[in-house]
Coordinates of C-alpha atoms in Angstrom, one line a residue:
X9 CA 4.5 0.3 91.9
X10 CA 7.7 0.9 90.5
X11 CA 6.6 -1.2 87.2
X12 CA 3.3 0.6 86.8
X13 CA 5.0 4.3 86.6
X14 CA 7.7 3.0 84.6
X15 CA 4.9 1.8 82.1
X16 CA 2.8 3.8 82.1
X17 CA 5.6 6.4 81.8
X18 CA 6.5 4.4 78.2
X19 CA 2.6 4.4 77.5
X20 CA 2.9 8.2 77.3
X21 CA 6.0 8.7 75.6
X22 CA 4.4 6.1 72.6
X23 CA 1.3 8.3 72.5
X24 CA 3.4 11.6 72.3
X25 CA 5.6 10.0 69.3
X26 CA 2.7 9.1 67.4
X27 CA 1.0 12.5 67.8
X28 CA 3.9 14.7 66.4
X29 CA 4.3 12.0 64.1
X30 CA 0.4 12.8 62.6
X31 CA 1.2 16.6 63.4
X32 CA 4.6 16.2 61.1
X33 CA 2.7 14.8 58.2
X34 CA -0.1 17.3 58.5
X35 CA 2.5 19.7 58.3
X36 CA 4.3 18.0 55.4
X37 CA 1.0 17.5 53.4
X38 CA 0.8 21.3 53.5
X39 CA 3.9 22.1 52.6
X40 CA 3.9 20.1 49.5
X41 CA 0.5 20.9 48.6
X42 CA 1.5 24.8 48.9
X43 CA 4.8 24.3 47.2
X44 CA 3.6 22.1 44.4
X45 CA 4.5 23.3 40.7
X46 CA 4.1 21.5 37.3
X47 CA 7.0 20.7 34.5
X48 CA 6.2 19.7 31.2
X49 CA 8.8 18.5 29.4
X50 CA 9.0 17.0 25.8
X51 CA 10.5 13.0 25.6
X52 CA 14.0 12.6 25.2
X53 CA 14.6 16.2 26.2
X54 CA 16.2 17.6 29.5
X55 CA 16.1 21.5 30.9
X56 CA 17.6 22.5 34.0
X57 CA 16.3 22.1 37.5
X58 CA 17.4 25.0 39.6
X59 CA 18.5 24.7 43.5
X60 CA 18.9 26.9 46.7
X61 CA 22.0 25.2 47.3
X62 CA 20.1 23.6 50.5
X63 CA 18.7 20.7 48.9
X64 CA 19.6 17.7 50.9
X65 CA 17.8 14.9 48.9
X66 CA 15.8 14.4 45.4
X67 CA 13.2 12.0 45.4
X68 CA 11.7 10.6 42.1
X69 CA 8.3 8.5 42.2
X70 CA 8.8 7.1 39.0
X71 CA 12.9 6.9 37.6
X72 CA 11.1 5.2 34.0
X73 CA 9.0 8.4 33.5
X74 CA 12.2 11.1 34.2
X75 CA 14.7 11.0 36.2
X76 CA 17.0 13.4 37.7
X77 CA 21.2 14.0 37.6
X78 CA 22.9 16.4 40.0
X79 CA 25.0 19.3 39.1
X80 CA 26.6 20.7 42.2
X81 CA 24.5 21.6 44.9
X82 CA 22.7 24.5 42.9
X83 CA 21.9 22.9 39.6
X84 CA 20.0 20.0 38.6
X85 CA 19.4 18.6 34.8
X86 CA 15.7 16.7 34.8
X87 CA 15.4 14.2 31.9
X88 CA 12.2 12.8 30.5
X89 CA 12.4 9.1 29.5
X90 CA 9.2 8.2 28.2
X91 CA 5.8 10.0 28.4
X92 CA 4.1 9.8 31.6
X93 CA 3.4 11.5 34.8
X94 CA 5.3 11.4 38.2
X95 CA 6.5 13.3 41.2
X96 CA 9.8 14.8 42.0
X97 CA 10.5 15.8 45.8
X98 CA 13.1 17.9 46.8
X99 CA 13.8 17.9 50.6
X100 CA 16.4 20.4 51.9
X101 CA 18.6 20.0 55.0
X102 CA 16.3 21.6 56.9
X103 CA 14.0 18.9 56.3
X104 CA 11.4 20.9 54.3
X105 CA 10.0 19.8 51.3
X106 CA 8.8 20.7 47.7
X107 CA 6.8 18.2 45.2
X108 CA 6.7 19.1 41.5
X109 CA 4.6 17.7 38.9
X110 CA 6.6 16.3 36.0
X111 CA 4.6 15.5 32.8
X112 CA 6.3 14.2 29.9
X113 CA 4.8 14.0 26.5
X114 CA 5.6 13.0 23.1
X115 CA 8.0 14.8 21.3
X116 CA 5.3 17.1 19.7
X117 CA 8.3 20.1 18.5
X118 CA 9.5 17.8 15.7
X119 CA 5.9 16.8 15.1
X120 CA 4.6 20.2 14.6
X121 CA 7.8 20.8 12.8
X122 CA 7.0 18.3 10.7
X123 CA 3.4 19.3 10.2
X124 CA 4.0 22.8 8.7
X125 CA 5.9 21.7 6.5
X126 CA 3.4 19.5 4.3
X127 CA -0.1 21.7 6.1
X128 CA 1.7 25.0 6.8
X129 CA -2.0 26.6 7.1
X130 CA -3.5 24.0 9.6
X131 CA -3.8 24.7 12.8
X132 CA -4.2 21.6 15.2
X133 CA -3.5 20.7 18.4
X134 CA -1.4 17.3 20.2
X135 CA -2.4 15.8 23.6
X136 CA -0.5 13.0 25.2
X137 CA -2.9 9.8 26.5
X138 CA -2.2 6.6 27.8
X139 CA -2.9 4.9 25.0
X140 CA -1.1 7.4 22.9
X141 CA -1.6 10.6 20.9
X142 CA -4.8 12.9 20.4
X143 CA -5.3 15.0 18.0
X144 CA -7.4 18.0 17.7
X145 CA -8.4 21.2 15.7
X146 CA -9.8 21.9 12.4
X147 CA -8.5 20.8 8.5
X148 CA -10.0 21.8 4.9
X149 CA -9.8 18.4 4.1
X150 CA -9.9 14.5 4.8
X151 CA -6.7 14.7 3.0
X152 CA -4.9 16.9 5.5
X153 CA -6.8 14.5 8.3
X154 CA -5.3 11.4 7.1
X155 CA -1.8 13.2 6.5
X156 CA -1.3 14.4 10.2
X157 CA -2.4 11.3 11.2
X158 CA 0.0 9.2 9.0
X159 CA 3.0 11.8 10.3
X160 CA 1.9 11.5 14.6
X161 CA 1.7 7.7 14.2
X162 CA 5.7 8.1 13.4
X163 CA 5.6 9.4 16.6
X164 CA 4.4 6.8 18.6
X165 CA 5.5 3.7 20.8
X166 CA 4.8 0.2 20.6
X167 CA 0.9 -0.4 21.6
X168 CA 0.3 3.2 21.0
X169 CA -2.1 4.7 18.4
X170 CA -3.4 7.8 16.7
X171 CA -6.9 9.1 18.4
X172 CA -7.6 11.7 15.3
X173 CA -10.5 13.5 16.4
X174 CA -10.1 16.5 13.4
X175 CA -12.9 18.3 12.3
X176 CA -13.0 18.5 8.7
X177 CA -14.6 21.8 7.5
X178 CA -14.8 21.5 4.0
X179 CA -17.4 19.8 1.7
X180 CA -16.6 15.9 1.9
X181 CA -19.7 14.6 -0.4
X182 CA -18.8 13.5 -3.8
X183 CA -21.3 13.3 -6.7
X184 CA -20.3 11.2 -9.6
X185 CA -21.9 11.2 -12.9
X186 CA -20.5 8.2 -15.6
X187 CA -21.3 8.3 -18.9
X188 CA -21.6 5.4 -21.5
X189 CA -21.2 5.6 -24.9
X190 CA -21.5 2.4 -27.5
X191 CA -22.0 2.5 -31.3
X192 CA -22.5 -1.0 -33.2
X193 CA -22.6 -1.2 -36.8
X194 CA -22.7 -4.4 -38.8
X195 CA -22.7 -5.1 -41.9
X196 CA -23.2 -9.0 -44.1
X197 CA -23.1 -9.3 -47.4
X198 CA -24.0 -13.1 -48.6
X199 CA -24.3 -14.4 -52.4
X200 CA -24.3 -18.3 -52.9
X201 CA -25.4 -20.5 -55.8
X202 CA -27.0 -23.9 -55.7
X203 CA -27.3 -26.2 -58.5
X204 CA -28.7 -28.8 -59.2
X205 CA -28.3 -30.9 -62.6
X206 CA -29.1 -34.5 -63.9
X207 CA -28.8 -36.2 -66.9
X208 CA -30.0 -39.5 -67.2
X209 CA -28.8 -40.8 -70.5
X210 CA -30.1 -43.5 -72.5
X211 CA -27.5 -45.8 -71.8
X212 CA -28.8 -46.2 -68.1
X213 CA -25.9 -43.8 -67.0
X214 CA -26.7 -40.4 -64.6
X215 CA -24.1 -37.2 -64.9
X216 CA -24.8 -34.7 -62.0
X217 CA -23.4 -31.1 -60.4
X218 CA -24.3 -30.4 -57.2
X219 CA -23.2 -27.5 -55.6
X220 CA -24.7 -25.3 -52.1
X221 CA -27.6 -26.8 -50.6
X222 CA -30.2 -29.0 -51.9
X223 CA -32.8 -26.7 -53.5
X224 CA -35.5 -28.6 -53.6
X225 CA -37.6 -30.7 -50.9
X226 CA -37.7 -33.9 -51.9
X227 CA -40.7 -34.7 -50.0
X228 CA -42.7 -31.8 -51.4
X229 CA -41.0 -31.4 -54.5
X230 CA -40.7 -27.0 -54.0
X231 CA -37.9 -24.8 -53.3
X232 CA -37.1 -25.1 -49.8
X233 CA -35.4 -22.4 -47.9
X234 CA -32.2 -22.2 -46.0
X235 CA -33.1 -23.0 -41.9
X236 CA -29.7 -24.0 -41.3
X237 CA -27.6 -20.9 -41.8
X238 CA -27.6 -18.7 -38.4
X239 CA -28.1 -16.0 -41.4
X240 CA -31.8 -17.4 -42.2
X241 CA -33.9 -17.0 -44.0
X242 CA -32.0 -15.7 -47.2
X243 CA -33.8 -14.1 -50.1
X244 CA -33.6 -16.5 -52.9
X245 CA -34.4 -16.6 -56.7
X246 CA -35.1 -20.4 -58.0
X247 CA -35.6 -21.7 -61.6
X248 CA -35.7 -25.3 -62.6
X249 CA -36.6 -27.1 -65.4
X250 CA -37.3 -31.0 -66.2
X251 CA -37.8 -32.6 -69.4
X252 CA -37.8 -36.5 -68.2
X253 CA -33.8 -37.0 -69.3
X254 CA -32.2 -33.5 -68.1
X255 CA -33.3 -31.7 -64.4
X256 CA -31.6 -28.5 -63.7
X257 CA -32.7 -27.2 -60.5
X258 CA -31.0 -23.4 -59.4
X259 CA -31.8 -21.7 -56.4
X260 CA -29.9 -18.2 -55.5
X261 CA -29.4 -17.5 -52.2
X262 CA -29.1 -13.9 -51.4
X263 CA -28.7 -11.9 -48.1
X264 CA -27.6 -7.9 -47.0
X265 CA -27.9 -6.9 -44.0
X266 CA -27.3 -3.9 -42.1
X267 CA -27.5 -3.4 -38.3
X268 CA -26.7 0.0 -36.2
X269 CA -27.0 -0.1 -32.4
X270 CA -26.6 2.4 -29.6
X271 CA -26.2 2.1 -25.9
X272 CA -26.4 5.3 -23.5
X273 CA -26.4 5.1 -20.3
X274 CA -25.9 7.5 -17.1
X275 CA -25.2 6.5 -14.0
X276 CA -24.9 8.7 -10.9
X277 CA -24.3 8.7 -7.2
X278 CA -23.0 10.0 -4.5
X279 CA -20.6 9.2 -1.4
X280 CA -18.7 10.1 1.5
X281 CA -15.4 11.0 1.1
X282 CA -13.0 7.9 2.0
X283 CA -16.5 5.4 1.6
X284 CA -17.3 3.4 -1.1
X285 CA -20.6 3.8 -2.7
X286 CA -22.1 1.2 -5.2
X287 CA -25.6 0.5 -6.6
X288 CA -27.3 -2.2 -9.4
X289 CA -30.0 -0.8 -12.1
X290 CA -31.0 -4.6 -13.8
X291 CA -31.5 -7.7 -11.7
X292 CA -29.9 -11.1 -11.5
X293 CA -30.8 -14.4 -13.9
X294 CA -30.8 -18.1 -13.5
X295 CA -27.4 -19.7 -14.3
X296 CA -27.3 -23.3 -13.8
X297 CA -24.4 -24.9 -12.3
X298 CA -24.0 -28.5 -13.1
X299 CA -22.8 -30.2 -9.6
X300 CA -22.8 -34.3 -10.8
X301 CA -24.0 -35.9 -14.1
X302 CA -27.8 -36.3 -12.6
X303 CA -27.9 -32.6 -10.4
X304 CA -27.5 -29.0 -10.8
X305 CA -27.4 -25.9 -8.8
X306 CA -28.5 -22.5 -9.6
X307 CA -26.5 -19.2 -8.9
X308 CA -27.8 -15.8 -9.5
X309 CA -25.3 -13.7 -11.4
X310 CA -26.0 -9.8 -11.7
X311 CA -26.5 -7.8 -14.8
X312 CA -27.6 -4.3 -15.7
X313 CA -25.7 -0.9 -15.2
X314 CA -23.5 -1.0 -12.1
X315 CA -21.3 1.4 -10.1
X316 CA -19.0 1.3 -7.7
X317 CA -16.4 4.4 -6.7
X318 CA -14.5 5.8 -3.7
X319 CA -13.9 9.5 -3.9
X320 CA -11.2 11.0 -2.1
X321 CA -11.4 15.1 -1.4
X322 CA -7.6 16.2 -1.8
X323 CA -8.3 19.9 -1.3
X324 CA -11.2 22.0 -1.6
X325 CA -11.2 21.7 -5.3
X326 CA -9.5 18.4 -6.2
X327 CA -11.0 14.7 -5.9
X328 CA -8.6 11.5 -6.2
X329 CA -11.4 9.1 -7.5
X330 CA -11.1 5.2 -7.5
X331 CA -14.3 4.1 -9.9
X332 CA -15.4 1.0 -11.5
X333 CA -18.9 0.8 -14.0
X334 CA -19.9 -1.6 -15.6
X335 CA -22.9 -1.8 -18.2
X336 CA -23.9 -5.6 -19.0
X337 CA -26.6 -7.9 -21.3
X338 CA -28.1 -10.5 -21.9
X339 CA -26.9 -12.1 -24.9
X340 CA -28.7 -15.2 -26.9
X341 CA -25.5 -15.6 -29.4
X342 CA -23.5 -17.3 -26.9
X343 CA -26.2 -19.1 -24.9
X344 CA -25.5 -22.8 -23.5
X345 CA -28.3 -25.7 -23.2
X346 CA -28.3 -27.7 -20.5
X347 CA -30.5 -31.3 -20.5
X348 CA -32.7 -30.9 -17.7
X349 CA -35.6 -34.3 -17.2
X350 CA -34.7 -34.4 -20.8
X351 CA -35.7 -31.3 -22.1
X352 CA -33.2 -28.7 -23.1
X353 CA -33.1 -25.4 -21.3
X354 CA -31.0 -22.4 -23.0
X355 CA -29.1 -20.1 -20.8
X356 CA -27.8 -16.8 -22.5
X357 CA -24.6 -15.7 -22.1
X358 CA -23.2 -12.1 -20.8
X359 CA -22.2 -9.2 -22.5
X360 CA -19.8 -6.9 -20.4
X361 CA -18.8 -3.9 -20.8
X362 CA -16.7 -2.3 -17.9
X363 CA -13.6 -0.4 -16.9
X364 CA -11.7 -0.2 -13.6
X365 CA -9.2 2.8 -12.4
X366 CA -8.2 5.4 -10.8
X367 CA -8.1 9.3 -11.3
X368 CA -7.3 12.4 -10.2
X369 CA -9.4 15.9 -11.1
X370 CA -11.0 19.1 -10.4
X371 CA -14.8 19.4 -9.3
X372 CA -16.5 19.5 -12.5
X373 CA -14.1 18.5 -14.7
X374 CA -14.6 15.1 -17.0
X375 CA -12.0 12.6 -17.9
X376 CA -12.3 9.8 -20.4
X377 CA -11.3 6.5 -18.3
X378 CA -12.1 3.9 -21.0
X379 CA -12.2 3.8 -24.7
X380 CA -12.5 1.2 -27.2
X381 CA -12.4 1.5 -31.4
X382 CA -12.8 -1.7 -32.6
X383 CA -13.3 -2.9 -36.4
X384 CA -13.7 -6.5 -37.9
X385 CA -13.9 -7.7 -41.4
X386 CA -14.2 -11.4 -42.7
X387 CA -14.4 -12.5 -46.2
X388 CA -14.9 -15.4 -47.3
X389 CA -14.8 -17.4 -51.2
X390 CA -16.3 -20.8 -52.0
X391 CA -16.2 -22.8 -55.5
X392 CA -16.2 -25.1 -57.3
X393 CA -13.2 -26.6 -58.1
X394 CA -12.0 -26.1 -61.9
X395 CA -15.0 -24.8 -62.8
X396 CA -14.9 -22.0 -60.7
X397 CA -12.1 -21.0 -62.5
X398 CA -13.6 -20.9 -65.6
X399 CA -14.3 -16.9 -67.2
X400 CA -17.8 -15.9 -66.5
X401 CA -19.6 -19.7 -66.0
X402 CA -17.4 -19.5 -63.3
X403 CA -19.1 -17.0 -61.7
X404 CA -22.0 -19.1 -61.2
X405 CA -20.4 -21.4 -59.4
X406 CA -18.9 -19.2 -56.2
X407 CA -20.1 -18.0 -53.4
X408 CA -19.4 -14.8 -51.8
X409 CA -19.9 -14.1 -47.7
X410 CA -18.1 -10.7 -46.4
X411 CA -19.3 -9.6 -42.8
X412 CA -18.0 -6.3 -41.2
X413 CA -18.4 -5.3 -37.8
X414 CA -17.5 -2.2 -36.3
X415 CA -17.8 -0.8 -32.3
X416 CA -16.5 2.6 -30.6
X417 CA -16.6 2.7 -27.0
X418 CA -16.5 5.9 -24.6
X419 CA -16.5 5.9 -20.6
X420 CA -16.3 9.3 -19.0
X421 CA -16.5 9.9 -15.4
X422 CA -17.2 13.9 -14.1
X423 CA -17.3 14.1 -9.9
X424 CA -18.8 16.9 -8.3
X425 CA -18.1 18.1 -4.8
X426 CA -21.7 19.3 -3.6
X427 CA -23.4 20.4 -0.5
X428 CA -27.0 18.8 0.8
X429 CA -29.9 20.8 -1.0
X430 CA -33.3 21.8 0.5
X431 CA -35.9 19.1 -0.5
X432 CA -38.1 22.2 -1.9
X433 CA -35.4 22.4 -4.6
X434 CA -35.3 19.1 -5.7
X435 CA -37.6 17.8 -8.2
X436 CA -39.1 14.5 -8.9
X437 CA -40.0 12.4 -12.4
X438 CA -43.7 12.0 -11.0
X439 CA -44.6 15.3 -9.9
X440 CA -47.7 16.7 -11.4
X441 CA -47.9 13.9 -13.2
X442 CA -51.5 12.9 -14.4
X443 CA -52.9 10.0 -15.7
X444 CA -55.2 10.6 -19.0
X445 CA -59.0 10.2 -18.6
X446 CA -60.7 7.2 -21.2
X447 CA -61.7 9.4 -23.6
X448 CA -58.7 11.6 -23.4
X449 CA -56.8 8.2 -24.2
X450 CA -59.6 7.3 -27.2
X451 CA -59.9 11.0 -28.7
X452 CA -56.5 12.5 -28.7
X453 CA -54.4 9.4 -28.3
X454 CA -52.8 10.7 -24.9
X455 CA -51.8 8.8 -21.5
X456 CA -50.5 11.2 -19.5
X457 CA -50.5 14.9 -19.0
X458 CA -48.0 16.9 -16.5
X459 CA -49.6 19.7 -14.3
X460 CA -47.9 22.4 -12.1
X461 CA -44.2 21.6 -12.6
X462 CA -42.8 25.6 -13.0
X463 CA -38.9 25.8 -12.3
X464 CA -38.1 28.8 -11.5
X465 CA -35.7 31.3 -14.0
X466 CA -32.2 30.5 -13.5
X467 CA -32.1 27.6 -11.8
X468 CA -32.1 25.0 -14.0
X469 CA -29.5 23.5 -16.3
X470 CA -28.5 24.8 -19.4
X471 CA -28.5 21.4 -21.5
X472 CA -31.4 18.8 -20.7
X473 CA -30.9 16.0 -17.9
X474 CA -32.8 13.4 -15.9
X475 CA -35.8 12.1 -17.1
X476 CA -39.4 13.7 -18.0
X477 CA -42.4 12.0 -18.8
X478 CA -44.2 13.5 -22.0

């Protein structure tokens, strides 16, 4: 009997224990919760931790977060050691309690610092993550965006990064317009003599001169004209005259020539600032690529006017531009055959004209990128030896070739930053455009007439652009 009471005497005592145990805790839970205050404190930093001079114990959750060092019984430094959150518990003799919330951040002072220095008048704001620093607010320009972010990723740990969620509030659209300027001028000058003279003597002896080309076909017996020269066909003067002993055949080969060409051409486009924005006005040819002495391949090469650019917005006026146009041709003078099942297949070659740089401007203002002047002269002198040196029957026995050539080259590149544009304002090349009716077409020779196209006063350009179908 003795046994039982003793037990369950011990039963009781267990139960009692346990319930002021819960009823401590409960207690303890609302202590903390009431006393609970936050700290924020930068990395690398420390401020003071003041005490009642009761404080018994300091409890830190997490020592690689902050940590604390004691001063005395009424002072107490707290240090942060890497950004973070955790919970500091002071617990005083009496056996009370008080939790504070420590959160340590980046060392946003010297960043901010920083900051104003190089964007004194933007105004953003720091948040410390997990996986690093995030950035907020409003900037005038991607510029100032990609700035702060290059000066907070200073900032950072290993494994961290930048979250740059900045608003830019400034245009960032870029509208290029390029320009393309070429003058050709050529000129040939050719002059060249043929002769052709035989004496058949009596003595069964021949004399001859031949000079140039032959002059006559042998199989028609007529003047025949040059089809050899990439200069054909030359203008030529003939004369020949036979009296059964002496032939004298001349033919007088003459060629001018004169050639002016002119290439214009305007691309435009637009892009995002910080995106690259290209686009192809031609198409792409044939080349054959010989891959063994019995097979080809074939790869399509592009040609036309291209353009490729990345715009940068600096401020809200100036534009860091990296462009690249190009204008290309076909061109026949430098074409290749290639045997294909015996027959011979010409490819032309490529005529390129294209520049590649970078630039830095105002909205609106033009900059010539790419220039070329370029002049070429050849001449050349053919005779006969010895008699070509004779005075004035000399003369008849040269020939003269001079060939000039002469290009000037302009690329300029003008970048507008621009808004979007209601599409009531913008015009097309087809509108009101009207086909002619049959007998408009037979009686006043017209295809087309345009109807209702009325822009309004003052808002159109002062010089004429774009295209218009008359």
């Amino acid at each position: 009997m003795e046994t039982q009471k003793n037990y369950k005497k011990s039963k009781m005592m267990g139960f009692l224990a346990r319930f002021c145990g819960v009823v401590f805790a409960l207690t303890l839970s609302a202590q903390l919760q009431a006393a609970t205050r936050t700290i924020t404190i930068e990395k690398d930093t420390a401020t003071e931790l003041p005490l009642d001079g009761k404080i018994g114990e300091i409890f830190v959750s997490n020592p690689e977060i902050a940590d604390v060092q004691n001063h005395g019984q009424k002072k107490a430094y707290l240090y942060g050691k890497h950004q973070g959150v955790t919970t500091i518990i002071l617990q005083s003799k009496s056996g009370a309690s008080e939790a504070i919330s420590v959160v340590v951040t980046h060392p946003f002072s010297s960043l901010r610092t920083a900051i104003a220095k190089v964007h004194p008048d933007e105004k953003v704001g720091f948040t410390s993550s997990p996986q690093g620093i995030v950035i907020t607010g409003d900037v005038a320009s991607p510029k100032a965006s990609r700035d702060i972010e290059e000066i907070a990723s200073h900032y950072l740990d290993k494994d961290e990064k930048v979250i740059n969620n900045l608003a830019v509030t400034s245009p960032a659209q870029v509208y290029l317009r390029v320009k393309f300027a070429e003058v050709q001028r050529s000129v040939l000058n050719r002059l060249s003599p043929n002769w052709g003279l035989n004496v058949n003597s009596p003595g069964h002896f021949t004399y001859g001169v031949l000079t140039g080309r032959a002059p006559i076909d042998t199989a028609t017996n007529l003047f025949v004209r040059d089809t050899t020269s990439t200069n054909a066909p030359f203008g030529s003067l003939g004369f020949r005259a036979n009296d059964g002993v002496t032939d004298v055949t001349s033919l007088l080969d003459i060629f001018e020539q004169e050639g002016l060409a002119t290439t214009l051409a305007e691309p435009n486009l637009i892009a995002l600032s910080g995106e690259t924005a290209s686009f192809l006005a031609g198409g792409e040819y044939p080349f054959p690529v010989p891959q063994s002495n019995t097979s080809l391949s074939i790869e399509f090469k592009p040609f036309g006017i291209s353009l490729a650019f990345t715009p940068t917005v600096l401020g809200s006026n100036m534009i860091n531009l990296r462009v690249k146009p190009e204008v290309s041709d076909l061109d026949t003078s430098i074409q290749l055959s290639y045997p294909i099942n015996g027959v011979a297949v010409s490819v032309p070659g490529l005529k390129t004209r294209k520049a590649e740089t970078s630039v830095e401007l105002a909205s609106g203002q033009s900059f010539a990128i790419a220039g070329l002047l370029s002049s070429t002269m050849a001449s050349t002198l053919t005779d006969l030896p010895g008699i070509g040196d004779l005075p004035i029957i000399g003369a008849l026995f040269r020939s003269t070739n001079f060939q000039s050539k002469r290009t000037e080259l302009v690329i300029i590149v003008t970048p507008y930053i621009v808004n979007p544009s209601s599409p009531k304002k913008l015009t097309l090349p087809t509108d009101g455009l009207k086909f002619a009716s049959p007998l408009e077409m037979l009686l006043l020779k017209r295809l087309n007439r345009v109807e209702g196209r009325n822009i309004p006063s003052g808002q159109h350009l002062e010089s004429s652009a774009g295209f218009y179908v008359e």
